[in-house]
Short mmCIF file of C-alpha atoms and ligand atoms in Angstrom, two decimals:
data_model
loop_
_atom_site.label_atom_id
_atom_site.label_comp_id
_atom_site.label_asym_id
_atom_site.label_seq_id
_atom_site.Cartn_x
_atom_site.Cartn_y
_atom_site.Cartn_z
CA UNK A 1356 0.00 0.00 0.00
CA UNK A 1357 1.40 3.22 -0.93
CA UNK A 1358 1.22 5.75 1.98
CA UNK A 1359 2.35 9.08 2.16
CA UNK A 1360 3.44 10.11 5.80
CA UNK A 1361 2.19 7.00 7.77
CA UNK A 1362 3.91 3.77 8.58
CA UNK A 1363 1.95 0.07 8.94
CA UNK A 1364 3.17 -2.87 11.04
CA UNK A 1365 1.35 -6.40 10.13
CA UNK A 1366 -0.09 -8.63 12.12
CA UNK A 1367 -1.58 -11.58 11.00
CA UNK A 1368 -3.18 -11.34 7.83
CA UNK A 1369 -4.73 -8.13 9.43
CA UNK A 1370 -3.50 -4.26 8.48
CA UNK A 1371 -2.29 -2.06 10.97
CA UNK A 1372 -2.76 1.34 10.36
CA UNK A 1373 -0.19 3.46 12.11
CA UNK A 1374 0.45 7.23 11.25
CA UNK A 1375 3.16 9.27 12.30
CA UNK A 1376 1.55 12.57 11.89
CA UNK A 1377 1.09 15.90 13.18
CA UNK A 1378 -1.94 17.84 12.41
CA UNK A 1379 -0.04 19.64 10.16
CA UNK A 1380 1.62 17.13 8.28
CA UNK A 1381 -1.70 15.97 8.07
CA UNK A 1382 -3.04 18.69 6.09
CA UNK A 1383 -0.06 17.38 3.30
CA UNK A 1384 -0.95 14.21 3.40
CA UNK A 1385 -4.71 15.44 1.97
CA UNK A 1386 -2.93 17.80 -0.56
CA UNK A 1387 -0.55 15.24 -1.47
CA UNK A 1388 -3.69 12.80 -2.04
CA UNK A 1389 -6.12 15.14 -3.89
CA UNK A 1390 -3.30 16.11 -6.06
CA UNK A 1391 -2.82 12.03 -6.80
CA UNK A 1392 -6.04 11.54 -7.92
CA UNK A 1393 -6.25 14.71 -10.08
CA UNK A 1394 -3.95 12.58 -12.44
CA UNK A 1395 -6.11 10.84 -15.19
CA UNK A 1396 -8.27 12.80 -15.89
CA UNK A 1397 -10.20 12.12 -12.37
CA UNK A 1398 -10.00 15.23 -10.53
CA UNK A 1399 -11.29 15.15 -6.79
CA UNK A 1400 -12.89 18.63 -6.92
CA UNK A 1401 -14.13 19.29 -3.40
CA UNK A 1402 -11.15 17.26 -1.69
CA UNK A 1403 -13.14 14.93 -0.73
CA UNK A 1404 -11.67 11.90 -1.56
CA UNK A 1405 -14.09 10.89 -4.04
CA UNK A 1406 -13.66 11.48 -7.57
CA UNK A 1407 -15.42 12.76 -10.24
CA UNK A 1408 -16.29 9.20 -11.26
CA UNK A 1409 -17.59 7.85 -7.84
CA UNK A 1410 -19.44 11.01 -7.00
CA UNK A 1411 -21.41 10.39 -10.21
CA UNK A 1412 -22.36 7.05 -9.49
CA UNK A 1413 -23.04 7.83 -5.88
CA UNK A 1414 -25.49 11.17 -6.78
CA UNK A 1415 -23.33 13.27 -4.69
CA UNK A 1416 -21.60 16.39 -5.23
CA UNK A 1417 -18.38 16.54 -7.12
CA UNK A 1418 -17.88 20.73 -6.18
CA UNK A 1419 -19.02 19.97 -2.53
CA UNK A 1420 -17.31 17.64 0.38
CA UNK A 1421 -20.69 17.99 2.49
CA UNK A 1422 -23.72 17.34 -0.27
CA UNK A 1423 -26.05 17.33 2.28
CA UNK A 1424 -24.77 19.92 4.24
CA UNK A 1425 -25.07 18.25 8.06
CA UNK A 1426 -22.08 18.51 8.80
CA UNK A 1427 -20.52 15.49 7.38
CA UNK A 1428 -18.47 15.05 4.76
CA UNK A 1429 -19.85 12.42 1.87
CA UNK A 1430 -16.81 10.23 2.32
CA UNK A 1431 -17.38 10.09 6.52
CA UNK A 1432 -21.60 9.38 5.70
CA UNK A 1433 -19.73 5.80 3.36
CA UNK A 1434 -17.76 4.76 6.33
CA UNK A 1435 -21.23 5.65 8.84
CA UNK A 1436 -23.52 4.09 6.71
CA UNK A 1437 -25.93 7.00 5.95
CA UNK A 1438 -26.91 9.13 2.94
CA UNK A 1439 -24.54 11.67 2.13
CA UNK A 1440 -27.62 13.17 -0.22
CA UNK A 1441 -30.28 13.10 2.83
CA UNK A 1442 -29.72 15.64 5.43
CA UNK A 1443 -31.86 13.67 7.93
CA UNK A 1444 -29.51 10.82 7.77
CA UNK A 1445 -26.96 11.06 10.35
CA UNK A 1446 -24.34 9.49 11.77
CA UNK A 1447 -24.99 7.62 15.22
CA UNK A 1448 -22.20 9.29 17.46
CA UNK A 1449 -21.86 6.42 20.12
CA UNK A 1450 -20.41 4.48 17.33
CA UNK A 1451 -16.34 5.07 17.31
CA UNK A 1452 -15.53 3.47 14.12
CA UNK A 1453 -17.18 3.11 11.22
CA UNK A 1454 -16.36 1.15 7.76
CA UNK A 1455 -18.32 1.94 4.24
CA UNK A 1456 -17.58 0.99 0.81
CA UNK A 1457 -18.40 2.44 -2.92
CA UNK A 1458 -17.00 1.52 -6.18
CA UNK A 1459 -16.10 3.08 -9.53
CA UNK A 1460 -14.06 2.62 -12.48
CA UNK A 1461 -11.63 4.15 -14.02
CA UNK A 1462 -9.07 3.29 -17.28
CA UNK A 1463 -6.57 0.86 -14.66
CA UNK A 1464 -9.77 -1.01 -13.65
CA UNK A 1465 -12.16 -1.33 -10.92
CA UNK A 1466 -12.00 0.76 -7.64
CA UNK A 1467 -12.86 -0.17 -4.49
CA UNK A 1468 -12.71 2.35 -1.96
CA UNK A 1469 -12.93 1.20 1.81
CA UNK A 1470 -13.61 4.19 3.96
CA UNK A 1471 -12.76 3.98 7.85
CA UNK A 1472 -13.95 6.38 10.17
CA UNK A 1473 -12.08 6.60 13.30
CA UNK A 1474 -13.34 8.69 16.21
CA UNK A 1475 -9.41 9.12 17.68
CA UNK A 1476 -6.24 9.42 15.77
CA UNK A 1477 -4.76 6.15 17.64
CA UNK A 1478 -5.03 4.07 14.27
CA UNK A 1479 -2.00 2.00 15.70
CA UNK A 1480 -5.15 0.68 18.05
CA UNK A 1481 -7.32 0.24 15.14
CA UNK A 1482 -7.21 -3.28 13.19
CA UNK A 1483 -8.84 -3.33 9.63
CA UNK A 1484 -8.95 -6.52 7.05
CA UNK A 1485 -9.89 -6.85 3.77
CA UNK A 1486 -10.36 -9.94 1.47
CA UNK A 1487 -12.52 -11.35 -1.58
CA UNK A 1488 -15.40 -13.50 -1.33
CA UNK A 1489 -15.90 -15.61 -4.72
CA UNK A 1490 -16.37 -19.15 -5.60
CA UNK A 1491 -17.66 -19.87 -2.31
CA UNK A 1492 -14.36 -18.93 -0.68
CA UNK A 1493 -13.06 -16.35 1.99
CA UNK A 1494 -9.75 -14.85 0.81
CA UNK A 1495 -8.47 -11.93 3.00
CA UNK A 1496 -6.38 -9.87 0.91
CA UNK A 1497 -2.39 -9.93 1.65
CA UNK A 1498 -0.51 -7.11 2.53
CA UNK A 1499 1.35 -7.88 -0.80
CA UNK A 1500 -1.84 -7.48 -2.40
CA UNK A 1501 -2.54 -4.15 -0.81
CA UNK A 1502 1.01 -2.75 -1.23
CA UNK A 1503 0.95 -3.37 -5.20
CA UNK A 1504 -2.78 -2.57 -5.83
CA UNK A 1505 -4.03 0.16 -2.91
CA UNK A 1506 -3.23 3.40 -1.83
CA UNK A 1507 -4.23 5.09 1.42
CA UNK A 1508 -4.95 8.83 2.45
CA UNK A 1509 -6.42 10.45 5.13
CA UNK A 1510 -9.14 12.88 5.60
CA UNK A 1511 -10.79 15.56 7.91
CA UNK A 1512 -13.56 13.94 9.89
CA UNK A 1513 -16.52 16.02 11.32
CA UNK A 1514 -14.71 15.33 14.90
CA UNK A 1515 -11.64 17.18 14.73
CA UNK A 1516 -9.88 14.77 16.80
CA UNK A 1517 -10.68 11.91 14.27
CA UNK A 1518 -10.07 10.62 10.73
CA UNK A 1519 -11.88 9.39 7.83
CA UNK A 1520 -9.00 6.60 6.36
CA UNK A 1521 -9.15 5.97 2.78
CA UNK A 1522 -8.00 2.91 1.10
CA UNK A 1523 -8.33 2.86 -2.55
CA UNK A 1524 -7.99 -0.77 -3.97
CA UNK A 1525 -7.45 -1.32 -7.89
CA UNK A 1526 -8.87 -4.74 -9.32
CA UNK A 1527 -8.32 -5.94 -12.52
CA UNK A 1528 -12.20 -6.31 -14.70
CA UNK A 1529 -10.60 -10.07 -15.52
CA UNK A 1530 -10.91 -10.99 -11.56
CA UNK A 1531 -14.43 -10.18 -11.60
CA UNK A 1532 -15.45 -11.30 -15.09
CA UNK A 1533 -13.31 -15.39 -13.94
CA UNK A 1534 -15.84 -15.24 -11.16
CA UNK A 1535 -18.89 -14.07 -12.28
CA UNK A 1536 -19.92 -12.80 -8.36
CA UNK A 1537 -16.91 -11.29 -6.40
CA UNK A 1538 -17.98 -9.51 -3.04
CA UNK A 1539 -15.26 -7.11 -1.69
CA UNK A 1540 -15.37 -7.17 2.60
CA UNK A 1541 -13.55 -5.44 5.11
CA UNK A 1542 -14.01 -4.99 8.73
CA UNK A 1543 -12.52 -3.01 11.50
CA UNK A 1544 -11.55 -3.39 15.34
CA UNK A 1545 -9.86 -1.69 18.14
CA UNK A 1546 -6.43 -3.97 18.62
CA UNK A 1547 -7.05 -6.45 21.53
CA UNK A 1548 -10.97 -6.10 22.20
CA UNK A 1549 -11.97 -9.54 20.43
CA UNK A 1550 -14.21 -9.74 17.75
CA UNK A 1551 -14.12 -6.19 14.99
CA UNK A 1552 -17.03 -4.32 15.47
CA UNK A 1553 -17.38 -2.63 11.87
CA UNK A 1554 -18.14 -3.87 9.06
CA UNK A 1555 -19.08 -3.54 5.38
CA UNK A 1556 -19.46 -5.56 1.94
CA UNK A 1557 -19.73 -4.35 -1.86
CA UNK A 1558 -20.75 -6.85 -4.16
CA UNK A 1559 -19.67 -7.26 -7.76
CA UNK A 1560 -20.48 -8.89 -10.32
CA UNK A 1561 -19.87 -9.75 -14.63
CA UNK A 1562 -22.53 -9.25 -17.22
CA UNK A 1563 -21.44 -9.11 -20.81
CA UNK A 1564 -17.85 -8.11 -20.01
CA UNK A 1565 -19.59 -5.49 -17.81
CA UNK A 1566 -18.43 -5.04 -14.49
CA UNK A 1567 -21.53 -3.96 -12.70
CA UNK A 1568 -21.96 -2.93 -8.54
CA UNK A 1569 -24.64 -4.32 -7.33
CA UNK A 1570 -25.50 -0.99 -5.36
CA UNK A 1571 -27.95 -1.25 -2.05
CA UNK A 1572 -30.26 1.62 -2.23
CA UNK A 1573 -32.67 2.98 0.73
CA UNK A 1574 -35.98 2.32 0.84
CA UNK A 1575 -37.88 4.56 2.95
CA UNK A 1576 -38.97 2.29 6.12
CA UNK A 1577 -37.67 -1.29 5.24
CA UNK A 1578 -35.94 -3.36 7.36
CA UNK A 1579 -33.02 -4.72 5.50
CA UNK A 1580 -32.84 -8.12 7.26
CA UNK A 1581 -36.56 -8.80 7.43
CA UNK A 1582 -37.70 -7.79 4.30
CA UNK A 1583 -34.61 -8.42 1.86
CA UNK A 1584 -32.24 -6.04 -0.05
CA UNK A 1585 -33.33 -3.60 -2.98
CA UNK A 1586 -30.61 -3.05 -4.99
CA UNK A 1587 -29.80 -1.10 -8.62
CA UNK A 1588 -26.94 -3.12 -11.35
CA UNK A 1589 -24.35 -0.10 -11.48
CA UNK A 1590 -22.55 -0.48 -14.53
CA UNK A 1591 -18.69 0.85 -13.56
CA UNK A 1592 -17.44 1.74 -16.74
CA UNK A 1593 -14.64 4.17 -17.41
CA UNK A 1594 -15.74 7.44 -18.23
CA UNK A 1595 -13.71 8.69 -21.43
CA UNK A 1596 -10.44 9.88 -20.90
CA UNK A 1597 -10.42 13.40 -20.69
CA UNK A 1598 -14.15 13.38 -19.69
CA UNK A 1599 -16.17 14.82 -16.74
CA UNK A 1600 -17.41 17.85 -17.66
CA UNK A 1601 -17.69 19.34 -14.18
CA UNK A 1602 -21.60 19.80 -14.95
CA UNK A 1603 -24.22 18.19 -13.27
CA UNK A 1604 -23.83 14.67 -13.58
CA UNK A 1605 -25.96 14.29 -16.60
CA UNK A 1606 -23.94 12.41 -18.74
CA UNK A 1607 -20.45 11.73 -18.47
CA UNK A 1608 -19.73 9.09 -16.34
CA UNK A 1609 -21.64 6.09 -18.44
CA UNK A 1610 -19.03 6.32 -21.34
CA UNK A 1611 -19.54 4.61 -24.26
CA UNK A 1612 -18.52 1.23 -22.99
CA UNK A 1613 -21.75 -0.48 -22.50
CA UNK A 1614 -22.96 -3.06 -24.85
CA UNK A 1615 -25.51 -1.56 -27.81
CA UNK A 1616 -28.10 -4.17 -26.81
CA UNK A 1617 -27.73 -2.20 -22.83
CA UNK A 1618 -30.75 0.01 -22.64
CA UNK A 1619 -29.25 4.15 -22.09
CA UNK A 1620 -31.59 6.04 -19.58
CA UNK A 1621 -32.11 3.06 -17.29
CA UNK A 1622 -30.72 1.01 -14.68
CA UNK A 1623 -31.59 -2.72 -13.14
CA UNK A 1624 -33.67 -2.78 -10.12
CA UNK A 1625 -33.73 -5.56 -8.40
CA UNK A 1626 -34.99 -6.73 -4.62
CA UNK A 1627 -33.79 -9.76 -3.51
CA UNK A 1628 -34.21 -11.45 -0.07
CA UNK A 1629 -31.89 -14.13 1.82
CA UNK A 1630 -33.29 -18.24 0.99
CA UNK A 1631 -29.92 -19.49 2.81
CA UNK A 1632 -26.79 -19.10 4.88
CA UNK A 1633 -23.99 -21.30 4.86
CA UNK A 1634 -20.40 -20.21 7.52
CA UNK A 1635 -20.24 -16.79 6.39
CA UNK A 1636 -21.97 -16.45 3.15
CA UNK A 1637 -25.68 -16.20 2.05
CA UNK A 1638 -27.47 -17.14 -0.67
CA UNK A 1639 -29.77 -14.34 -2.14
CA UNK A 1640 -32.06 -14.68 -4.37
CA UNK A 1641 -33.59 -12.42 -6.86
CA UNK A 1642 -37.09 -12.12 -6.47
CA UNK A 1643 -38.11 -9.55 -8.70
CA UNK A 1644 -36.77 -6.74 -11.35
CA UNK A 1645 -37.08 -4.64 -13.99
CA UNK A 1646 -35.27 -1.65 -15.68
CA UNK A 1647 -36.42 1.06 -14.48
CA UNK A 1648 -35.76 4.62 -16.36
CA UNK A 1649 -34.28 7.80 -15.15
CA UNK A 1650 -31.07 6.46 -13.95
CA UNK A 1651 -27.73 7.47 -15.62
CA UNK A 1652 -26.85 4.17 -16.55
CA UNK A 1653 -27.16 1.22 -18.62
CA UNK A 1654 -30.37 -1.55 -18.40
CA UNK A 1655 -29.30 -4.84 -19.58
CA UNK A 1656 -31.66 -7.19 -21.82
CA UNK A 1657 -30.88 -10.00 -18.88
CA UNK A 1658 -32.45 -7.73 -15.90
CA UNK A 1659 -35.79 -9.23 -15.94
CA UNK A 1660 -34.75 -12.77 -16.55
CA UNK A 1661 -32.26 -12.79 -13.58
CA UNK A 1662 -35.77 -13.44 -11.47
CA UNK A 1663 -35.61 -16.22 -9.25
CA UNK A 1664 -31.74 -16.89 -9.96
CA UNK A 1665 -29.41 -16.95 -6.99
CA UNK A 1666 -26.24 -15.84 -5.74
CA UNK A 1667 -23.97 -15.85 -2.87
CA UNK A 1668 -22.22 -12.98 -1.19
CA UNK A 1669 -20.54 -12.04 2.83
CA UNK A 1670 -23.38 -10.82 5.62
CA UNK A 1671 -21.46 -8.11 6.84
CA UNK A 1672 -23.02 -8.82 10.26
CA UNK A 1673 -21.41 -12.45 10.33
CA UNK A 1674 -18.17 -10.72 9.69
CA UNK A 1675 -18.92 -8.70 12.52
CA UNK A 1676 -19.99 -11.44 14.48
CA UNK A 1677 -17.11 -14.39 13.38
CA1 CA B 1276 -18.35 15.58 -2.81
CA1 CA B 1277 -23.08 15.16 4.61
#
């Protein structure tokens, strides 16, 4: 993992996340970051730590850190688990640490960003693992992994004696496409107190060479566990290069990349509701959906006829748990 002004130690197949840091050496480590990810073509804007290309796909503003405006910036509301567009969604303060994940593309593949919210800077207390789940197997990620394919930056957090961590992992389209399904997990815990006590999951998957997140959306008054998962088929595909136009969203980010039979306008909506569990996977299966229009994205012909298939991905409340 590349790191700019921190140091690790590894335990285990776990991360450590130390940080030798000041406040003010701090502040580089953000300018040295946002300057990183200007390069590409994928400018991060508001500073942030969420580019052009996953502020698109997430609805939330590229030219502001706070969309919302409650105080939090969008990348803190991924590692708290609330809506970064909904000012009435807030963070629970008695929770300490927090772990959220989104996903985007960009012309060196798929990104993954794990964002860890840490209510203290004593990261050399905080533990945080991250592995793939595919072909029915658990596969933490090494720290050889992480040091070729992820880089890590820090960010303000809404305490000022915390952090929002970001670790940006790069995955080749192939590993997704050679497994079909491929959910990304990672969970975090304070060193020494047993079992982590955040977690969070991002599920991937192939469809015609199309790398596509299967992205949980809210639905107003559902209960998650008891009444299944709604979810929309992201397509990540890399915007042009040279692209994002700075405007409103309206257009850049779907590229030209999806296949002509993929319907423009639309996206795959899907609920889907748990039929099994087996160790620390469960099998979901698709129980209704359609393409639905006025999304920025890409329907495929396949959306309705994925009814009543299944798949298997991590409940992030097992990893919690195990
Ligand atoms: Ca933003
Ligand atoms: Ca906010």
């Amino acid at each position: 993992m590349r790191m700019m002004n921190s140091s690790s130690s590894f335990v285990g197949g776990a991360i450590q996340i130390g940080l030798r840091a000041s406040l003010i050496s701090l502040a580089i480590v953000i300018g040295l970051d946002a300057r990183a990810q200007s390069q590409g073509g994928h400018p991060d804007v508001d500073g942030d730590g969420l580019v052009f290309a996953q502020e698109h796909i997430l609805g939330t503003s590229p030219i502001s850190s706070d969309s919302d405006h409650d105080g939090y910036s969008d990348l803190e509301e991924i590692a708290r688990h609330t809506s970064p567009t909904n000012i009435n969604s807030r963070p629970d303060p008695a929770k300490r640490l927090g772990v959220g994940m989104a996903a985007h593309a960009q012309s060196d593949g798929v990104h993954v960003l794990v964002s860890v919210f840490m209510s203290d800077m004593n990261l050399r207390a905080k533990q945080l693992e991250i592995g793939l789940y595919g072909h029915n197997q658990m596969l933490p990620l090494s720290n050889t992994f992480l040091a070729q394919h992820a880089t890590l930056s820090y960010h303000a957090a809404s305490l000022a004696s915390g952090c929002v961590a970001l670790i940006d992992i790069v995955l080749d389209p192939a590993m997704v496409q050679a497994a079909g399904h491929l959910t990304v997990w990672a969970r975090a815990g304070i060193v020494g107190s047993g079992a982590p006590t955040a977690a969070a999951t991002i599920h991937l998957l192939s469809i015609s060479g199309v790398i596509v997140w299967a992205m949980p959306v809210q639905r107003p008054g559902a209960s998650e566990t008891k009444d299944g998962a709604d979810l929309v088929y992201m397509p990540l595909i890399p915007a042009p290069s040279g692209g994002g136009s700075g405007g409103n969203g309206s257009g850049s980010g779907g590229g030209g990349g999806a296949p002509g039979t993929w319907e423009p306008g639309q996206i795959c909506f899907q609920h889907s509701t748990t039929v099994g569990a087996d160790g620390a996977s469960t099998v979901n299966e698709v129980v209704s959906a359609a393409c639905v229009a006025g999304w920025d994205g890409f329907c495929p012909p396949s959306c309705t006829s994925s009814v009543g298939s299944t798949f298997r991905t991590v409940d992030p409340l097992v990893l919690i748990g195990g």
